[in-house]
mmCIF file of C-alpha atoms in Angstrom:
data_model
loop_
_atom_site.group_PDB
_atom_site.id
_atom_site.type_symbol
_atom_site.label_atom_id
_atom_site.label_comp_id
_atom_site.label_asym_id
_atom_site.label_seq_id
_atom_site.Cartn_x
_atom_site.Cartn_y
_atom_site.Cartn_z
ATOM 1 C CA UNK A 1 0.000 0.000 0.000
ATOM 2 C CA UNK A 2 1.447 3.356 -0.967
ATOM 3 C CA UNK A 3 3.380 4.748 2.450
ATOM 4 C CA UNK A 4 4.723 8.382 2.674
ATOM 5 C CA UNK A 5 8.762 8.001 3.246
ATOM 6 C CA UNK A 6 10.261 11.726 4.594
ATOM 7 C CA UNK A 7 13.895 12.236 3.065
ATOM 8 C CA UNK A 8 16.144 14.082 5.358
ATOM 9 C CA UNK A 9 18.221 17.142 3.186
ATOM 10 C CA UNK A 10 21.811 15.689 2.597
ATOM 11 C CA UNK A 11 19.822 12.511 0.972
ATOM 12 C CA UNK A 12 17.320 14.406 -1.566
ATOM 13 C CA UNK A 13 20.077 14.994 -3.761
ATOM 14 C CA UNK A 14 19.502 11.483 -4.480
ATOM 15 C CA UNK A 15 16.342 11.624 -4.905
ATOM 16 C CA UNK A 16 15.659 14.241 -7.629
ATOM 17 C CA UNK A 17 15.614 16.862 -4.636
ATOM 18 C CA UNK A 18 12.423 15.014 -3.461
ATOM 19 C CA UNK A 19 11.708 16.057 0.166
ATOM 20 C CA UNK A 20 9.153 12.907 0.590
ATOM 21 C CA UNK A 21 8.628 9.653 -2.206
ATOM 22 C CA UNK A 22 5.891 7.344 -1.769
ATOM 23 C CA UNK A 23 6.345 3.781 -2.236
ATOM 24 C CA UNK A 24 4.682 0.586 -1.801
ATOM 25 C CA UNK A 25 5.373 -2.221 0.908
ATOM 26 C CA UNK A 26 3.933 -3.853 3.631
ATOM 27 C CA UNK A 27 6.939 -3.430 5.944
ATOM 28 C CA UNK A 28 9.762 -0.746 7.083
ATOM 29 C CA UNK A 29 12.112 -3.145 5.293
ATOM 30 C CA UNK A 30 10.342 -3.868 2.026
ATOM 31 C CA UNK A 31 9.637 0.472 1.768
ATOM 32 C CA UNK A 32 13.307 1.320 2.561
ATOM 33 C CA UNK A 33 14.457 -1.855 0.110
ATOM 34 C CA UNK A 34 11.838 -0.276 -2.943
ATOM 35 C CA UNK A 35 13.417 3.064 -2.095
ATOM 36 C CA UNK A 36 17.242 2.506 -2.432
ATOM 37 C CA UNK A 37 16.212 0.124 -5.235
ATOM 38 C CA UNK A 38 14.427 2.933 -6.837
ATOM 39 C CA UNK A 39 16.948 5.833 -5.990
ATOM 40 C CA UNK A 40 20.268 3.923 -6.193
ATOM 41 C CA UNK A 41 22.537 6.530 -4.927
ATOM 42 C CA UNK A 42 20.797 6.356 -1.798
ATOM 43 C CA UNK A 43 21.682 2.599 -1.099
ATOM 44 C CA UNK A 44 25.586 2.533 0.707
ATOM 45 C CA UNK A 45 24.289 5.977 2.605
ATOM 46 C CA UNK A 46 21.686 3.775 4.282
ATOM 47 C CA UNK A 47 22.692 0.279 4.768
ATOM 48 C CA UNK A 48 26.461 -1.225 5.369
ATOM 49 C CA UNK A 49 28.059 -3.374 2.621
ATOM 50 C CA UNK A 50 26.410 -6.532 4.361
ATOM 51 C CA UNK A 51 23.131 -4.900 3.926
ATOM 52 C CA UNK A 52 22.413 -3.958 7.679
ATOM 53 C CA UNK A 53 20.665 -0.423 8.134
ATOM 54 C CA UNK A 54 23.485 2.080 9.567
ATOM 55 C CA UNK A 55 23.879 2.529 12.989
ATOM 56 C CA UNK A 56 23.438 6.486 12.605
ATOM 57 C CA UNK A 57 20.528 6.042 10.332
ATOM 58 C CA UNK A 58 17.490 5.912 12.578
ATOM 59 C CA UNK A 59 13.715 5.371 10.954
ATOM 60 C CA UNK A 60 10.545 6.175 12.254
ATOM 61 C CA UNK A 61 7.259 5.099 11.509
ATOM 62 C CA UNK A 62 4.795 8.427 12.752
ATOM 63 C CA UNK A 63 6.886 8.858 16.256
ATOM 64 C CA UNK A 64 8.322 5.428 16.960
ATOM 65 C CA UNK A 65 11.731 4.401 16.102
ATOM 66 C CA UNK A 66 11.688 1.164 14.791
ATOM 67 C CA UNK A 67 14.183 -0.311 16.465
ATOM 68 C CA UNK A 68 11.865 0.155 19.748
ATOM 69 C CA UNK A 69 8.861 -1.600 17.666
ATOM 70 C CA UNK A 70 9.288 -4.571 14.956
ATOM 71 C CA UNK A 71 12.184 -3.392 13.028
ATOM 72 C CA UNK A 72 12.295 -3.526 9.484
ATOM 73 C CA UNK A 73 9.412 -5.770 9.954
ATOM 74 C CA UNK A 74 7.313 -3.356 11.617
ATOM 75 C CA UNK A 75 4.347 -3.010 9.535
ATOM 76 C CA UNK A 76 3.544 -0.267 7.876
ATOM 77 C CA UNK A 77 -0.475 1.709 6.670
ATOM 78 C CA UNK A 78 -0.959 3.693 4.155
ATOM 79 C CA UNK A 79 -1.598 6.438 6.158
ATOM 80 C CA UNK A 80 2.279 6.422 7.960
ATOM 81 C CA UNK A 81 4.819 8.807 7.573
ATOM 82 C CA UNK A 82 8.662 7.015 7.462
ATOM 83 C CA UNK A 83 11.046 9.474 8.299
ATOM 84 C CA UNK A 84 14.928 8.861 7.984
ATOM 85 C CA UNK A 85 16.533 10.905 10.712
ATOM 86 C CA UNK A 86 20.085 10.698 10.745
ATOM 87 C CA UNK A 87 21.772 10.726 14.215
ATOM 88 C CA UNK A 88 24.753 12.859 13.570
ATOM 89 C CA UNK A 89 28.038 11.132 15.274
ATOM 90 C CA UNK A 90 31.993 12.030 15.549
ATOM 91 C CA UNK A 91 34.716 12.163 17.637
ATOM 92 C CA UNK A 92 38.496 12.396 17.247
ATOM 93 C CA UNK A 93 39.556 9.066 16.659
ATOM 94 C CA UNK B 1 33.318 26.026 -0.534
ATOM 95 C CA UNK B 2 32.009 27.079 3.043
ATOM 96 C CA UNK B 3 31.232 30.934 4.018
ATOM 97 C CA UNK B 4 30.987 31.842 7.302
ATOM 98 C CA UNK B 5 30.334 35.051 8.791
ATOM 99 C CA UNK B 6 32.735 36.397 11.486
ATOM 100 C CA UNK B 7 29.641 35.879 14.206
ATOM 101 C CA UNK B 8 29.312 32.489 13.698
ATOM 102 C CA UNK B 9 33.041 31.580 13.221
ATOM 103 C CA UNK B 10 33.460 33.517 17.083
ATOM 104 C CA UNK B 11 30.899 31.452 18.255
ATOM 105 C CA UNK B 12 32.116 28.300 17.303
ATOM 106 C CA UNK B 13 35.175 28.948 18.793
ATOM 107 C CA UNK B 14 33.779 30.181 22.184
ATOM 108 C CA UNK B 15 31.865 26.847 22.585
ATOM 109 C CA UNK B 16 34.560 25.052 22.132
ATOM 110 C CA UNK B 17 36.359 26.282 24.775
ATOM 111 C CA UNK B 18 33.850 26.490 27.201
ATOM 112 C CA UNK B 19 33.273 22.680 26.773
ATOM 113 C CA UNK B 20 36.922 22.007 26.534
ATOM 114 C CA UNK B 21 38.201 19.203 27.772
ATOM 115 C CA UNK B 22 35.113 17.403 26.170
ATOM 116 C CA UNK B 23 33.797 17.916 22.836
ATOM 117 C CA UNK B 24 31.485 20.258 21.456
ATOM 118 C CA UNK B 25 28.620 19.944 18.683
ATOM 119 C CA UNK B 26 26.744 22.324 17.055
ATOM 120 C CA UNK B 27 24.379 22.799 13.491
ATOM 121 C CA UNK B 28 25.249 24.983 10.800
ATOM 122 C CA UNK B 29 22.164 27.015 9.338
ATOM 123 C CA UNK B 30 21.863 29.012 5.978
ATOM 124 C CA UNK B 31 22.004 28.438 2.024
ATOM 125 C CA UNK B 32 23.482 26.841 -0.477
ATOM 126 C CA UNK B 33 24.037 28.812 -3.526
ATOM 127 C CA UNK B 34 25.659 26.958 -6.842
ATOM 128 C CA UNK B 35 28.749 25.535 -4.878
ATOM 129 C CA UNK B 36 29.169 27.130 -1.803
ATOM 130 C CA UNK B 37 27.105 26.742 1.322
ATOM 131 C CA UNK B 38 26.811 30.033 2.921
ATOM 132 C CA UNK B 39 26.374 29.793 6.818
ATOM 133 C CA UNK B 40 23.644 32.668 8.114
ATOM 134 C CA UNK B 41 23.858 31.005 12.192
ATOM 135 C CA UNK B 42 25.095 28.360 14.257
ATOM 136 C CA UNK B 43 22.971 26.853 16.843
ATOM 137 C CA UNK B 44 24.747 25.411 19.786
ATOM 138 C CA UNK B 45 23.590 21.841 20.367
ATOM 139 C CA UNK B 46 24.057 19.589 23.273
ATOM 140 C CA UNK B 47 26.538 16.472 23.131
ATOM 141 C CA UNK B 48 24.526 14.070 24.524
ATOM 142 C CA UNK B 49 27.189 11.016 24.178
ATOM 143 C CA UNK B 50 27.195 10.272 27.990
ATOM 144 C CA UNK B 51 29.906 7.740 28.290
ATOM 145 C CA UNK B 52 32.862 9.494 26.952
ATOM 146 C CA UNK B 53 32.182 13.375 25.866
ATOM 147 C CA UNK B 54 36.518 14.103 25.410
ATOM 148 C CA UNK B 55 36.455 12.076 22.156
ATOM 149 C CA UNK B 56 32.960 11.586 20.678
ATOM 150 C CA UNK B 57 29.884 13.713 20.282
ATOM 151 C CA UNK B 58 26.515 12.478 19.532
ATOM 152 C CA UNK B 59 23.190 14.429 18.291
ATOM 153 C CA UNK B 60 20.223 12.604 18.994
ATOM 154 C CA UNK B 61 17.429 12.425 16.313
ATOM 155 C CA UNK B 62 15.307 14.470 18.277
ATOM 156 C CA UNK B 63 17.772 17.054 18.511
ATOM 157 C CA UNK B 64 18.126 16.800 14.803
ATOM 158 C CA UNK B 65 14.350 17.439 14.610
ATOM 159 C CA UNK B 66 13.963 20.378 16.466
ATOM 160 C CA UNK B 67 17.511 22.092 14.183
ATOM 161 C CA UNK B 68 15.701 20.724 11.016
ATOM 162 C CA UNK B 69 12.561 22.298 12.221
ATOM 163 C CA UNK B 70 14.392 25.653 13.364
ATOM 164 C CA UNK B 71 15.410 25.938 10.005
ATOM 165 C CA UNK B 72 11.841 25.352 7.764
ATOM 166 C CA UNK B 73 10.788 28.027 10.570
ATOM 167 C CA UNK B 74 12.988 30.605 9.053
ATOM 168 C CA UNK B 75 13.316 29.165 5.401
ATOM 169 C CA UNK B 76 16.603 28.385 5.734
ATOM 170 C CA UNK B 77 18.480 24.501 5.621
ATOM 171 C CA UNK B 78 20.683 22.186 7.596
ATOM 172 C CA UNK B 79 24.100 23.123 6.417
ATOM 173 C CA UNK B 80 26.008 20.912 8.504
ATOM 174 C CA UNK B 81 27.439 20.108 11.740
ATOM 175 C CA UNK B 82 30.550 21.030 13.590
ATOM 176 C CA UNK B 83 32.527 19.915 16.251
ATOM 177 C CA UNK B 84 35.765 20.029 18.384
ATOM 178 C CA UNK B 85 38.844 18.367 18.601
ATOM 179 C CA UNK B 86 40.152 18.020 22.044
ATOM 180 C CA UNK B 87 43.756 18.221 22.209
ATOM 181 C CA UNK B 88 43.828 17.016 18.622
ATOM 182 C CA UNK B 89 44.163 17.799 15.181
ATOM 183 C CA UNK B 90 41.173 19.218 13.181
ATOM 184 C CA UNK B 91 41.393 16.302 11.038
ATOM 185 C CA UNK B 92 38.116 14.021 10.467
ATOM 186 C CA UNK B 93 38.898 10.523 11.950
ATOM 187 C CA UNK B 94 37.628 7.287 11.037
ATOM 188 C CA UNK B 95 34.608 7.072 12.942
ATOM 189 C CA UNK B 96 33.919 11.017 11.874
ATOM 190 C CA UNK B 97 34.023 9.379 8.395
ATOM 191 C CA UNK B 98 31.715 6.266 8.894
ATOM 192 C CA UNK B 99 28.768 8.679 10.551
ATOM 193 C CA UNK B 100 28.935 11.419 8.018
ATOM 194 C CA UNK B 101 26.301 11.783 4.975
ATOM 195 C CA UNK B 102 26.944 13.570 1.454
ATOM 196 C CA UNK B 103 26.048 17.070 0.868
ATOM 197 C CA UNK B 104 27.275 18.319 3.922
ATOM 198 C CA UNK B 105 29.694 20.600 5.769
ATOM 199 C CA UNK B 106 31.685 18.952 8.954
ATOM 200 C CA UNK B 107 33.469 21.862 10.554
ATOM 201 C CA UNK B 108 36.059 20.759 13.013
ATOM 202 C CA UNK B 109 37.854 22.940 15.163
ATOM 203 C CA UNK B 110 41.215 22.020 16.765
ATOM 204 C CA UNK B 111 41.634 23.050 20.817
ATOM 205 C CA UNK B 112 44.557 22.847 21.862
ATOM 206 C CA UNK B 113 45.105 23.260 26.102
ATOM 207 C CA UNK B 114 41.920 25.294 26.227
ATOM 208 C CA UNK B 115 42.380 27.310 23.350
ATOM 209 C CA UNK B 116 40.732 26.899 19.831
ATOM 210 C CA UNK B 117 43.374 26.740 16.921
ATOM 211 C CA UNK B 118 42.715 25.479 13.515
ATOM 212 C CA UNK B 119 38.860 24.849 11.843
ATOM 213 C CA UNK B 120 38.595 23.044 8.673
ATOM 214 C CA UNK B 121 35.460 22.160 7.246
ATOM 215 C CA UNK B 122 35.169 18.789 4.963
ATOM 216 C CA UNK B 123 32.545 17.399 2.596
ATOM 217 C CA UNK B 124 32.109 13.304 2.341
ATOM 218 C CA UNK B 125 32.639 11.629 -0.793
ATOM 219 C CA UNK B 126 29.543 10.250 -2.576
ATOM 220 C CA UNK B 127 31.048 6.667 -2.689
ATOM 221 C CA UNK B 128 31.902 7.327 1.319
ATOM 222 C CA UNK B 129 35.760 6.977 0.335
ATOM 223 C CA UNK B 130 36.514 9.709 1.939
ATOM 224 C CA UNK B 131 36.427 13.895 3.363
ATOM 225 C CA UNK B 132 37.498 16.443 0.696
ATOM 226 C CA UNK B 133 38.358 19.228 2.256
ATOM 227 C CA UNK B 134 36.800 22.565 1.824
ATOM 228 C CA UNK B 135 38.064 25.982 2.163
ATOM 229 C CA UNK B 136 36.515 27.872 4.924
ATOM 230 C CA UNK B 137 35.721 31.739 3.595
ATOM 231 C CA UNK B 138 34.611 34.529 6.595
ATOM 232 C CA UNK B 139 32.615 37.243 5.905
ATOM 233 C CA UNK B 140 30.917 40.219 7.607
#
């Protein structure tokens, strides 16, 4: 069903300068999956070479992280919003 | 390229030291025109890494809400980020480079003892190889 997914400002540049897309997909995982599929650029900014989601990339379905709900299983309506809200990390070494 | 005015380049510098020995963190607001990103403010964020504040710096999501929402408020964008150095070169390290996203400005700033030296400002790599550095331009 076709799910709202927010893009946050570094990443629209990969996305045609789209500030939102909407996709289809049951799940977290199958939307973010159609989306890096769809904008390709996107892919090694979100997940690690084996595929995992990045540890600074955090995704919420309305206000819930997903990693305090299902996941990339966590199930998504059509009336959602995903946002990808980077957590912004450093340090000198 | 990066332009930032004299205000915002003083006030970088005076957060750093104040949090000196730990690390500072902070979000760069203004526009990008062809190139260059010009910065119109800095907004002082909180590091909220808890377990070890001298070498990392963490802004949480929500924090990264409220800047991103800051910004729509006065039609301006996210920039970038900056942060200190403790005691060490203003040279992005490894884990700088693993957290960082395209399209951005990451201004470090060196302290050294207390006192800020250096600020660079780098831009990640579309295939996340690596920083290329920018040149920092002030401005009144």
């Amino acid at each position: 069903m076709p799910t709202t997914v927010l893009i946050p400002t570094p990443l629209r540049g990969f996305t045609d300068k789209k500030a939102s897309v909407v996709l289809d997909g049951e799940t977290v995982g199958e939307l973010l999956e159609q989306l890096a599929s769809q904008y390709s650029g996107l892919r090694r900014h979100l997940f690690t070479d084996g595929g995992e989601l990045r540890s600074f990339v955090n995704v919420y379905v309305n206000d819930e992280d997903i990693r305090s709900l299902q996941k990339n299983k966590t199930p998504v309506r059509e009336d959602d919003v995903v946002s990808i809200i980077p957590a912004i990390a450093g340090g000198r070494f | 390229m990066l332009k930032l005015n004299h205000n915002s380049l003083r006030r970088i510098q005076l957060h750093a030291m104040r949090t000196y020995p730990e690390e500072c963190c902070g979000v760069l607001l203004g526009k990008g025109e062809g190139n260059a990103r010009i910065v119109r403010s800095v907004v002082e964020l909180r590091n909220q890494n808890d377990a070890n504040r001298e070498r990392r710096f963490l802004v949480t999501p929500e924090d990264y809400r409220k800047a991103e929402e800051q910004a729509q408020r006065e039609g301006i964008e996210i920039l970038g980020f900056y942060h200190s150095h403790p005691d060490h070169p203003a040279a992005p390290s490894q884990f700088d480079l693993e957290h960082a996203l395209p399209n951005w400005s990451y201004v470090i700033i060196s302290v050294d003892d207390g006192v800020p030296r250096a600020m660079t400002s780098w831009s990640l790599q579309h295939d996340r190889s690596h920083f290329e550095q920018e040149k920092i331009e002030a401005y009144h």
